[in-house]
Short mmCIF file of C-alpha atoms and ligand atoms in Angstrom, two decimals:
data_model
loop_
_atom_site.label_atom_id
_atom_site.label_comp_id
_atom_site.label_asym_id
_atom_site.label_seq_id
_atom_site.Cartn_x
_atom_site.Cartn_y
_atom_site.Cartn_z
CA MET A 1 2.78 26.17 -10.25
CA ASN A 2 1.73 24.88 -6.92
CA GLN A 3 -1.89 23.97 -7.28
CA SER A 4 -2.98 25.79 -4.14
CA ILE A 5 -1.60 29.12 -5.19
CA HIS A 6 -2.83 28.69 -8.74
CA PRO A 7 -6.13 30.50 -8.54
CA LYS A 8 -8.94 28.80 -10.35
CA SER A 9 -11.31 31.39 -11.72
CA GLU A 10 -14.38 29.66 -10.32
CA VAL A 11 -12.96 30.15 -6.83
CA PHE A 12 -13.43 33.87 -7.20
CA SER A 13 -17.09 34.74 -7.25
CA GLU A 14 -17.76 38.01 -8.98
CA SER A 15 -19.93 38.84 -5.99
CA ILE A 16 -19.54 42.40 -4.93
CA PRO A 17 -19.21 43.32 -2.15
CA ARG A 18 -16.59 40.74 -1.27
CA ARG A 19 -16.85 39.51 2.31
CA LEU A 20 -13.60 39.76 4.28
CA VAL A 21 -12.14 38.62 7.59
CA VAL A 22 -9.14 40.59 8.85
CA LEU A 23 -6.89 38.77 11.34
CA GLY A 24 -4.41 41.20 12.91
CA ALA A 25 -6.74 44.11 12.14
CA THR A 26 -5.01 46.51 14.54
CA GLY A 27 -1.48 46.04 13.22
CA SER A 28 0.40 47.77 10.46
CA ILE A 29 -0.94 45.45 7.74
CA GLY A 30 -4.38 45.53 9.36
CA GLN A 31 -4.45 49.33 9.22
CA SER A 32 -3.28 49.43 5.60
CA THR A 33 -5.94 46.84 4.79
CA ALA A 34 -8.56 49.06 6.41
CA ASP A 35 -7.30 51.98 4.32
CA VAL A 36 -7.79 50.00 1.10
CA ILE A 37 -11.26 48.83 2.18
CA LEU A 38 -12.44 52.29 3.21
CA ASN A 39 -11.12 53.80 -0.01
CA ALA A 40 -13.39 51.49 -2.04
CA PRO A 41 -16.96 51.97 -0.79
CA GLY A 42 -19.26 49.16 -1.81
CA ARG A 43 -16.49 46.76 -2.83
CA PHE A 44 -16.00 45.00 0.50
CA VAL A 45 -17.90 44.10 3.65
CA VAL A 46 -16.13 42.95 6.79
CA GLU A 47 -17.46 39.90 8.54
CA ALA A 48 -14.92 39.75 11.37
CA VAL A 49 -11.83 41.41 12.76
CA ALA A 50 -9.35 39.90 15.22
CA GLY A 51 -6.50 41.25 17.31
CA GLY A 52 -4.15 40.31 20.12
CA ARG A 53 -4.69 42.41 23.21
CA ASP A 54 -5.36 46.06 22.31
CA ALA A 55 -9.12 46.18 22.94
CA ALA A 56 -9.52 49.91 22.27
CA ALA A 57 -7.76 49.70 18.90
CA LEU A 58 -9.73 46.60 17.89
CA ALA A 59 -13.02 48.26 18.84
CA ARG A 60 -12.13 51.32 16.74
CA GLN A 61 -11.24 49.12 13.79
CA ALA A 62 -14.41 47.01 14.15
CA ILE A 63 -16.57 50.14 14.11
CA ALA A 64 -14.67 51.80 11.26
CA LEU A 65 -14.99 48.67 9.12
CA GLY A 66 -18.56 47.83 10.15
CA ALA A 67 -17.53 44.33 11.24
CA ARG A 68 -20.14 41.92 12.55
CA PHE A 69 -17.77 40.13 14.92
CA ALA A 70 -14.67 41.20 16.86
CA ALA A 71 -12.37 38.62 18.48
CA ILE A 72 -9.46 39.37 20.79
CA ALA A 73 -6.89 36.72 21.70
CA ASP A 74 -6.21 37.90 25.24
CA PRO A 75 -9.08 36.74 27.48
CA ALA A 76 -8.22 39.52 29.94
CA ALA A 77 -9.17 42.10 27.30
CA TYR A 78 -12.75 40.79 26.96
CA GLN A 79 -14.46 43.27 29.29
CA ASP A 80 -12.69 46.24 27.74
CA LEU A 81 -13.65 45.13 24.25
CA LYS A 82 -17.23 44.46 25.29
CA GLN A 83 -17.48 47.86 26.91
CA ALA A 84 -15.90 49.67 23.98
CA LEU A 85 -18.37 48.02 21.60
CA SER A 86 -21.47 48.19 23.76
CA GLY A 87 -24.44 49.34 21.73
CA ALA A 88 -22.52 49.00 18.45
CA GLY A 89 -24.32 45.79 17.47
CA ILE A 90 -21.02 43.96 17.04
CA GLU A 91 -20.65 40.47 18.48
CA VAL A 92 -17.64 40.16 20.80
CA ALA A 93 -15.54 37.19 21.95
CA ALA A 94 -12.13 36.60 23.51
CA GLY A 95 -9.47 33.91 23.69
CA PRO A 96 -7.51 31.98 21.05
CA ASP A 97 -10.64 30.01 20.03
CA ALA A 98 -12.47 33.25 19.34
CA VAL A 99 -9.71 34.26 16.91
CA ILE A 100 -10.10 30.88 15.20
CA GLU A 101 -13.84 31.43 15.04
CA ALA A 102 -13.20 34.75 13.29
CA ALA A 103 -10.90 32.98 10.84
CA VAL A 104 -13.54 30.47 9.77
CA ARG A 105 -16.61 32.73 9.71
CA PRO A 106 -18.19 32.66 6.24
CA SER A 107 -16.09 34.87 3.97
CA ASP A 108 -14.69 35.22 0.46
CA LEU A 109 -11.20 36.09 1.68
CA VAL A 110 -9.26 36.03 4.96
CA VAL A 111 -6.41 38.49 5.49
CA ALA A 112 -3.84 36.64 7.63
CA ALA A 113 -1.89 39.48 9.26
CA ILE A 114 -1.27 38.34 12.82
CA VAL A 115 2.43 38.63 13.65
CA GLY A 116 4.55 35.58 14.38
CA THR A 117 3.69 32.04 15.43
CA ALA A 118 0.51 33.36 17.06
CA GLY A 119 -0.90 33.45 13.53
CA VAL A 120 -0.32 29.77 12.80
CA ASN A 121 -3.50 28.22 14.26
CA PRO A 122 -6.02 30.79 13.01
CA THR A 123 -4.48 30.89 9.52
CA TYR A 124 -4.36 27.09 9.40
CA ALA A 125 -8.04 26.96 10.42
CA ALA A 126 -8.93 29.27 7.52
CA ILE A 127 -6.95 27.12 5.09
CA LYS A 128 -8.49 23.90 6.35
CA ALA A 129 -11.93 25.49 5.90
CA GLY A 130 -11.03 26.08 2.26
CA ARG A 131 -10.99 29.88 2.51
CA THR A 132 -9.03 32.05 0.13
CA VAL A 133 -6.24 33.40 2.33
CA ALA A 134 -4.24 36.55 1.64
CA LEU A 135 -1.05 35.71 3.50
CA ALA A 136 0.97 38.46 5.17
CA ASN A 137 2.01 36.24 8.08
CA LYS A 138 5.11 34.68 6.55
CA GLU A 139 5.96 32.96 9.85
CA CYS A 140 3.17 30.42 9.14
CA LEU A 141 5.10 29.04 6.19
CA VAL A 142 8.46 29.17 7.95
CA CYS A 143 7.07 27.32 10.96
CA ALA A 144 4.96 24.76 9.10
CA GLY A 145 5.32 25.27 5.35
CA ALA A 146 4.83 21.70 4.14
CA PRO A 147 1.75 20.92 6.30
CA PHE A 148 0.23 24.29 5.35
CA MET A 149 0.65 23.72 1.63
CA GLN A 150 -0.61 20.16 1.99
CA ALA A 151 -3.73 21.38 3.81
CA ALA A 152 -4.31 24.01 1.11
CA ARG A 153 -4.11 21.34 -1.59
CA GLU A 154 -6.56 19.14 0.29
CA SER A 155 -9.12 21.85 1.01
CA GLN A 156 -8.49 23.64 -2.32
CA ALA A 157 -7.85 26.84 -0.38
CA VAL A 158 -6.15 29.49 -2.49
CA LEU A 159 -3.18 31.35 -0.99
CA LEU A 160 -2.62 34.86 -2.30
CA PRO A 161 0.82 36.26 -1.36
CA MET A 162 0.49 39.61 0.39
CA ASP A 163 4.16 39.99 1.31
CA SER A 164 5.34 42.62 -1.19
CA GLU A 165 8.15 40.55 -2.78
CA HIS A 166 6.00 37.46 -3.21
CA ASN A 167 3.10 39.51 -4.44
CA ALA A 168 5.33 41.14 -7.07
CA ILE A 169 6.59 37.72 -8.15
CA PHE A 170 3.05 36.32 -8.20
CA GLN A 171 2.01 39.18 -10.49
CA ALA A 172 5.12 38.80 -12.66
CA LEU A 173 4.46 35.08 -13.03
CA GLY A 174 1.05 35.91 -14.49
CA GLY A 175 -0.28 32.42 -13.88
CA ARG A 176 2.86 30.58 -15.05
CA ALA A 177 4.27 27.82 -12.89
CA GLY A 178 6.63 29.10 -10.17
CA ASN A 179 8.89 26.09 -10.55
CA SER A 180 9.28 26.74 -14.30
CA VAL A 181 11.50 29.78 -13.77
CA ALA A 182 15.28 29.61 -13.84
CA ARG A 183 15.73 32.06 -10.98
CA MET A 184 13.49 33.90 -8.58
CA THR A 185 14.96 36.98 -6.92
CA LEU A 186 13.62 38.76 -3.86
CA THR A 187 14.94 42.23 -3.16
CA ALA A 188 15.78 43.65 0.26
CA SER A 189 16.10 47.33 1.10
CA GLY A 190 19.15 46.54 3.23
CA GLY A 191 17.47 48.16 6.24
CA PRO A 192 18.85 50.91 8.46
CA PHE A 193 22.28 49.25 8.86
CA ARG A 194 23.06 48.71 5.18
CA LEU A 195 26.10 50.99 5.29
CA TRP A 196 27.12 50.39 8.92
CA SER A 197 30.27 48.58 10.01
CA ALA A 198 29.98 45.18 11.71
CA GLU A 199 31.14 46.79 14.98
CA ALA A 200 28.44 49.46 14.83
CA ILE A 201 25.74 46.93 13.89
CA ALA A 202 26.70 44.75 16.87
CA LYS A 203 25.97 47.68 19.19
CA ALA A 204 22.74 48.79 17.49
CA THR A 205 19.90 49.77 19.81
CA PRO A 206 16.21 48.88 19.40
CA ALA A 207 15.45 52.50 18.43
CA GLN A 208 18.07 52.32 15.66
CA ALA A 209 16.80 48.97 14.43
CA LEU A 210 13.22 50.26 14.37
CA ASN A 211 14.19 53.23 12.19
CA HIS A 212 13.57 51.64 8.80
CA PRO A 213 14.47 53.84 5.82
CA ASN A 214 11.65 52.84 3.42
CA TRP A 215 8.87 50.91 5.12
CA SER A 216 6.61 51.61 8.09
CA MET A 217 5.82 48.22 9.67
CA GLY A 218 5.24 46.48 12.99
CA PRO A 219 8.24 46.13 15.34
CA LYS A 220 9.02 42.43 14.73
CA VAL A 221 9.24 42.60 10.95
CA THR A 222 11.14 45.90 11.21
CA VAL A 223 13.85 44.29 13.37
CA ASP A 224 13.86 41.28 11.00
CA SER A 225 14.44 43.73 8.14
CA ALA A 226 17.36 45.33 9.96
CA SER A 227 19.06 41.94 10.51
CA LEU A 228 18.06 40.67 7.02
CA MET A 229 16.46 37.70 8.79
CA ASN A 230 13.28 38.94 7.13
CA LYS A 231 14.75 38.10 3.72
CA GLY A 232 15.73 34.66 4.97
CA LEU A 233 12.18 34.05 6.23
CA GLU A 234 10.93 35.25 2.84
CA LEU A 235 13.14 32.81 0.93
CA ILE A 236 11.56 29.99 2.93
CA GLU A 237 8.13 31.53 2.30
CA ALA A 238 8.82 31.68 -1.46
CA HIS A 239 10.11 28.10 -1.48
CA HIS A 240 6.73 26.89 -0.18
CA LEU A 241 4.42 29.32 -1.97
CA PHE A 242 5.94 28.84 -5.41
CA ASP A 243 7.24 25.29 -4.97
CA ILE A 244 10.70 26.43 -6.05
CA PRO A 245 13.93 24.77 -4.87
CA ALA A 246 16.29 26.73 -2.65
CA ASP A 247 19.08 26.79 -5.24
CA ARG A 248 16.92 28.78 -7.66
CA LEU A 249 16.16 31.49 -5.10
CA ASP A 250 18.25 34.62 -4.80
CA VAL A 251 18.43 37.88 -2.83
CA LEU A 252 19.57 41.28 -4.06
CA VAL A 253 19.88 44.38 -1.91
CA HIS A 254 18.01 47.23 -3.60
CA PRO A 255 17.98 50.32 -1.37
CA GLN A 256 15.18 52.15 -3.23
CA SER A 257 12.61 49.33 -2.61
CA ILE A 258 10.94 49.88 -5.98
CA VAL A 259 11.65 46.53 -7.64
CA HIS A 260 10.24 43.98 -5.21
CA GLY A 261 10.82 40.72 -7.03
CA LEU A 262 12.16 39.38 -10.32
CA ILE A 263 11.79 36.17 -12.23
CA SER A 264 14.40 35.05 -14.78
CA PHE A 265 13.50 32.55 -17.48
CA GLU A 266 15.89 30.12 -19.11
CA ASP A 267 15.82 32.12 -22.38
CA GLY A 268 17.29 35.15 -20.58
CA ALA A 269 14.08 37.15 -20.20
CA VAL A 270 13.49 38.77 -16.82
CA ILE A 271 10.16 40.09 -15.55
CA ALA A 272 10.19 42.33 -12.50
CA GLY A 273 7.41 43.62 -10.27
CA LEU A 274 7.67 47.32 -9.42
CA ALA A 275 5.68 49.55 -7.10
CA ALA A 276 6.22 52.32 -4.58
CA PRO A 277 7.12 50.88 -1.16
CA ASP A 278 3.57 50.96 0.15
CA MET A 279 1.87 47.81 1.44
CA ARG A 280 -1.49 49.09 0.20
CA VAL A 281 -0.39 48.02 -3.30
CA PRO A 282 0.00 44.26 -2.62
CA ILE A 283 -2.90 44.37 -0.14
CA ALA A 284 -5.23 45.84 -2.77
CA HIS A 285 -4.04 43.28 -5.31
CA CYS A 286 -5.01 40.44 -2.95
CA LEU A 287 -8.31 41.96 -1.80
CA ALA A 288 -9.60 42.59 -5.33
CA PHE A 289 -7.97 39.60 -7.08
CA PRO A 290 -8.42 38.89 -9.94
CA GLU A 291 -9.85 42.41 -10.40
CA ARG A 292 -8.08 45.65 -9.44
CA VAL A 293 -9.10 48.32 -6.98
CA ALA A 294 -7.74 51.87 -6.64
CA THR A 295 -5.59 52.76 -3.61
CA ARG A 296 -4.25 55.97 -2.14
CA ALA A 297 -0.67 54.77 -2.71
CA ARG A 298 1.50 57.29 -4.53
CA THR A 299 1.86 56.76 -8.25
CA LEU A 300 5.33 55.43 -8.99
CA ASP A 301 7.45 58.17 -10.58
CA LEU A 302 10.66 56.62 -11.89
CA VAL A 303 12.05 59.98 -13.05
CA GLU A 304 11.74 61.36 -9.54
CA ILE A 305 13.49 58.25 -8.19
CA GLY A 306 16.17 58.63 -10.84
CA SER A 307 18.18 55.46 -10.37
CA LEU A 308 17.60 51.92 -9.21
CA THR A 309 20.66 50.24 -7.73
CA PHE A 310 21.40 46.65 -6.73
CA GLU A 311 24.05 45.05 -4.50
CA ARG A 312 24.90 41.58 -3.28
CA PRO A 313 23.99 41.04 0.39
CA ASP A 314 26.94 41.08 2.80
CA PHE A 315 26.67 37.83 4.77
CA GLY A 316 29.54 38.89 7.04
CA ARG A 317 27.71 41.91 8.42
CA PHE A 318 24.27 40.27 8.17
CA PRO A 319 24.81 36.68 9.34
CA ALA A 320 21.08 36.13 10.02
CA LEU A 321 20.47 35.82 6.27
CA GLN A 322 23.08 33.07 6.04
CA VAL A 323 21.61 31.26 9.05
CA ALA A 324 18.18 31.30 7.38
CA MET A 325 19.57 30.14 4.04
CA ASP A 326 21.34 27.28 5.81
CA ALA A 327 18.09 26.31 7.54
CA LEU A 328 16.26 26.35 4.20
CA ALA A 329 18.97 24.20 2.59
CA ALA A 330 18.99 21.75 5.52
CA GLY A 331 15.19 21.56 5.64
CA GLY A 332 13.59 19.20 8.16
CA SER A 333 12.69 20.99 11.38
CA LEU A 334 15.33 23.71 10.99
CA PRO A 335 13.07 26.39 9.47
CA THR A 336 10.63 25.78 12.34
CA VAL A 337 13.45 26.11 14.87
CA LEU A 338 14.78 29.21 13.09
CA ASN A 339 11.37 30.88 13.22
CA ALA A 340 10.81 30.22 16.94
CA ALA A 341 14.38 31.13 17.92
CA ASN A 342 14.24 34.35 15.95
CA GLU A 343 10.93 35.37 17.52
CA ILE A 344 12.39 34.92 21.01
CA ALA A 345 15.61 36.69 20.04
CA VAL A 346 13.77 39.70 18.60
CA GLU A 347 11.53 39.90 21.68
CA ARG A 348 14.63 39.92 23.93
CA PHE A 349 16.42 42.44 21.72
CA LEU A 350 13.43 44.81 21.81
CA ALA A 351 13.32 44.41 25.61
CA GLY A 352 16.97 45.52 25.78
CA LYS A 353 18.10 42.10 27.02
CA LEU A 354 20.04 40.90 23.96
CA GLY A 355 22.56 42.59 21.68
CA PHE A 356 21.67 42.96 18.01
CA HIS A 357 24.49 40.64 16.91
CA GLN A 358 23.24 38.01 19.36
CA ILE A 359 20.02 37.53 17.37
CA ALA A 360 21.75 35.54 14.63
CA GLU A 361 24.02 33.84 17.19
CA LEU A 362 21.10 32.58 19.27
CA VAL A 363 19.24 31.36 16.19
CA ARG A 364 22.33 29.52 14.89
CA ASN A 365 22.95 27.94 18.32
CA LEU A 366 19.37 26.73 18.60
CA CYS A 367 19.47 25.24 15.09
CA ASP A 368 22.69 23.40 16.05
CA ALA A 369 21.15 22.26 19.34
CA ALA A 370 18.10 20.82 17.55
CA LEU A 371 20.35 18.82 15.22
CA LYS A 372 22.55 17.59 18.09
CA SER A 373 19.46 16.44 20.00
CA GLY A 374 18.28 14.40 17.02
CA GLU A 375 15.33 16.73 16.39
CA GLY A 376 16.12 17.59 12.79
CA HIS A 377 13.34 15.63 11.10
CA ALA A 378 10.57 17.47 9.30
CA PRO A 379 7.36 18.11 11.25
CA ALA A 380 4.61 16.10 9.54
CA THR A 381 1.73 18.19 10.87
CA VAL A 382 1.11 21.69 12.12
CA ALA A 383 0.82 20.26 15.65
CA ASP A 384 4.28 18.69 15.26
CA ALA A 385 5.66 22.02 14.06
CA LEU A 386 4.14 23.82 17.04
CA ALA A 387 5.71 21.20 19.33
CA VAL A 388 9.14 21.96 17.79
CA ASP A 389 8.38 25.68 18.20
CA HIS A 390 7.59 25.08 21.88
CA ILE A 391 10.75 23.03 22.55
CA THR A 392 12.84 25.71 20.84
CA ARG A 393 11.38 28.45 23.00
CA GLU A 394 12.09 26.42 26.15
CA ARG A 395 15.65 25.78 24.97
CA ALA A 396 16.10 29.48 24.18
CA ARG A 397 15.14 30.35 27.74
CA THR A 398 17.79 27.93 29.06
CA HIS A 399 20.42 29.35 26.68
CA LEU A 400 19.58 32.88 27.80
CA ALA A 401 19.25 32.16 31.54
P1 LIG B 501 2.06 44.43 13.88
O1 LIG B 501 2.91 44.14 15.04
O2 LIG B 501 1.90 45.84 13.42
O3 LIG B 501 0.59 43.84 14.11
C1 LIG B 501 0.39 42.55 14.58
C2 LIG B 501 -1.08 42.24 14.66
O4 LIG B 501 -1.25 40.93 15.19
C3 LIG B 501 -1.85 43.17 15.60
O5 LIG B 501 -3.14 43.35 15.10
C4 LIG B 501 -1.88 42.35 16.89
O6 LIG B 501 -2.91 42.73 17.78
C5 LIG B 501 -2.14 41.00 16.31
N1 LIG B 501 -1.87 39.90 17.20
C6 LIG B 501 -0.76 39.66 17.95
N2 LIG B 501 -0.90 38.51 18.64
C7 LIG B 501 -2.12 38.00 18.31
C8 LIG B 501 -2.83 36.83 18.66
N3 LIG B 501 -2.34 35.95 19.52
N4 LIG B 501 -4.06 36.63 18.11
C9 LIG B 501 -4.59 37.53 17.26
N5 LIG B 501 -3.95 38.65 16.88
C10 LIG B 501 -2.73 38.87 17.39
O7 LIG B 501 2.61 43.52 12.68
P2 LIG B 501 2.59 43.81 11.11
O8 LIG B 501 1.23 44.26 10.69
O9 LIG B 501 3.75 44.61 10.74
O10 LIG B 501 2.88 42.35 10.52
C11 LIG B 501 1.90 41.34 10.51
C12 LIG B 501 2.44 40.18 9.70
O11 LIG B 501 2.60 40.61 8.34
C13 LIG B 501 3.83 39.69 10.13
O12 LIG B 501 3.89 38.31 9.96
C14 LIG B 501 4.80 40.37 9.17
O13 LIG B 501 5.96 39.63 8.96
C15 LIG B 501 3.95 40.42 7.91
N6 LIG B 501 4.32 41.49 7.00
C16 LIG B 501 4.24 42.78 7.41
C17 LIG B 501 4.58 43.81 6.56
C18 LIG B 501 4.39 45.24 6.96
O14 LIG B 501 4.59 46.13 6.13
N7 LIG B 501 4.01 45.54 8.18
C19 LIG B 501 5.09 43.55 5.21
C20 LIG B 501 5.09 42.15 4.86
C21 LIG B 501 4.74 41.16 5.73
P3 LIG B 501 -2.60 43.82 18.98
O15 LIG B 501 -2.48 45.14 18.27
O16 LIG B 501 -3.77 43.76 19.86
O17 LIG B 501 -1.33 43.36 19.62
MG1 LIG B 502 8.43 41.42 2.42
#
C-alpha cells in the first residue's frame, strides 16, 4: 500500500480530545463534519475553521464548534466575519493566506473539504506540514495527484480517504496493500439521469441535475454525479490514493448507493464496504481513526432495502466518464486539464450558459487542445499543475467566447 496512506499507529496519538481543523466548514461536508463532532462531546476540539465567502455561515459554524480561529478566503468578507464574531473570542482573518494559516495550525487532523481547485493550496500546505489529512476534496488529487502523494511521502503525512467509495475501500482493505488487489470497484448511483434518454439528458436543466436521488451534496459534486464525471474524478483519486493502475479500476452503477466500493482478490474473494448513503459514516471513520465514534446516521437495514442491483455504466449517455477514463489512461497533464475544464464547464452549466451535454464536450476539447499544443507532460510540482489549471481556464474562456 502507498506508504502515505498506510497509517502508522504512532501517528495517531490516543489523545482525547483530538484537535481538528475543518477547511470548507460551511459546505455540505463541513456541516456533516460538524454534526459528527457535536454528536460526540469531549472527543474533539476545533482549532480552526475556514470557508470561502459566506461570512455569516462561517461565523455560525465557528461558534457552534468553539473554534479558536476562523479564516475566510474572500478578503471582502473580512468585516462581516469580524462583526459576526465580535466578542466571541475567536481570532479572525481573511484572504487565501489566512485559509492556509488555518490549514497548518497545530492539529491532529485536517478535514480538507473545500470544493474544487480552490482547495489545492491549503490542502497541500497541510500535507507539507505533515498533518494527517482527511481528504474529501478529490480535485486535489485529480489536479496534482503525483506531487501531492510525493509530498505526503516526504512529510510522512497520512491521507485518510473521506470520499465514501474510497473510504469503503480503505476499510475493506483493512491495512492490506491497495496495489495487491486484482480489481478495485467504485460504485456510482447513476444520478438523476440514470434512466433518461440521451436526448433528454442533453436538455437537462441545472435544477434537474441538482436533484440527486440518494445524496445531499454541494452543487459542483452533485452536477458531477449527474454527468458521471464524479466517478471519473474518483477513479483518478483512487489511482493516486491506493497506488493502483488504471486497468485494475472499475465502475459499477448501483442505484441504491449501499455498497460503496469493492475489492476483488486474485483468489476470487471479494470484500465490499456497505453503509447507508450518509457522509457522516465516512466522516466519522476519518475523524476517529483508528477508533470508532457513534453518528446519527441511520442504521443500515438490508431487509428494508430489499435488493441491491448493479449495472454497467452507459458511456454513450454519460460520455464524461469515458473522457475521464481516457485522461487517466493518458496520464501526464490530462487529469489536471480535465479537472480545470470540468470546473469551468460546471460553473457555466449552473449559470445557464452551457448545455448539460456540452460539459463532456468542452472537457474533451480542452484535453485535445492541451495535447495539440504540446502541453501533455506531467506537472512535476503543485505549482506546475496550477499553471496547467490556469492555462486551461484561459483556453476554456476562448472556446466559450
Ligand atoms: P460545498 O459546495 O457544499 O462546500 C464547499 C465549501 O468550500 C464551502 O465551505 C465553501 O465556503 C468552501 N470554499 C469555497 N471556496 C473556498 C476557498 N477559496 N477557500 C476556502 N473555502 C472555500 O461542497 P461539498 O461540501 O459538497 O464538497 C466539498 C468537497 O468534498 C468537494 O471536493 C467534493 O467533491 C467532495 N465530496 C463531497 C461529498 C458530499 O457529500 N458533499 C461527497 C464526497 C466528496 P462558502 O460556503 O463560503 O462558499
Ligand atoms: Mg464519492
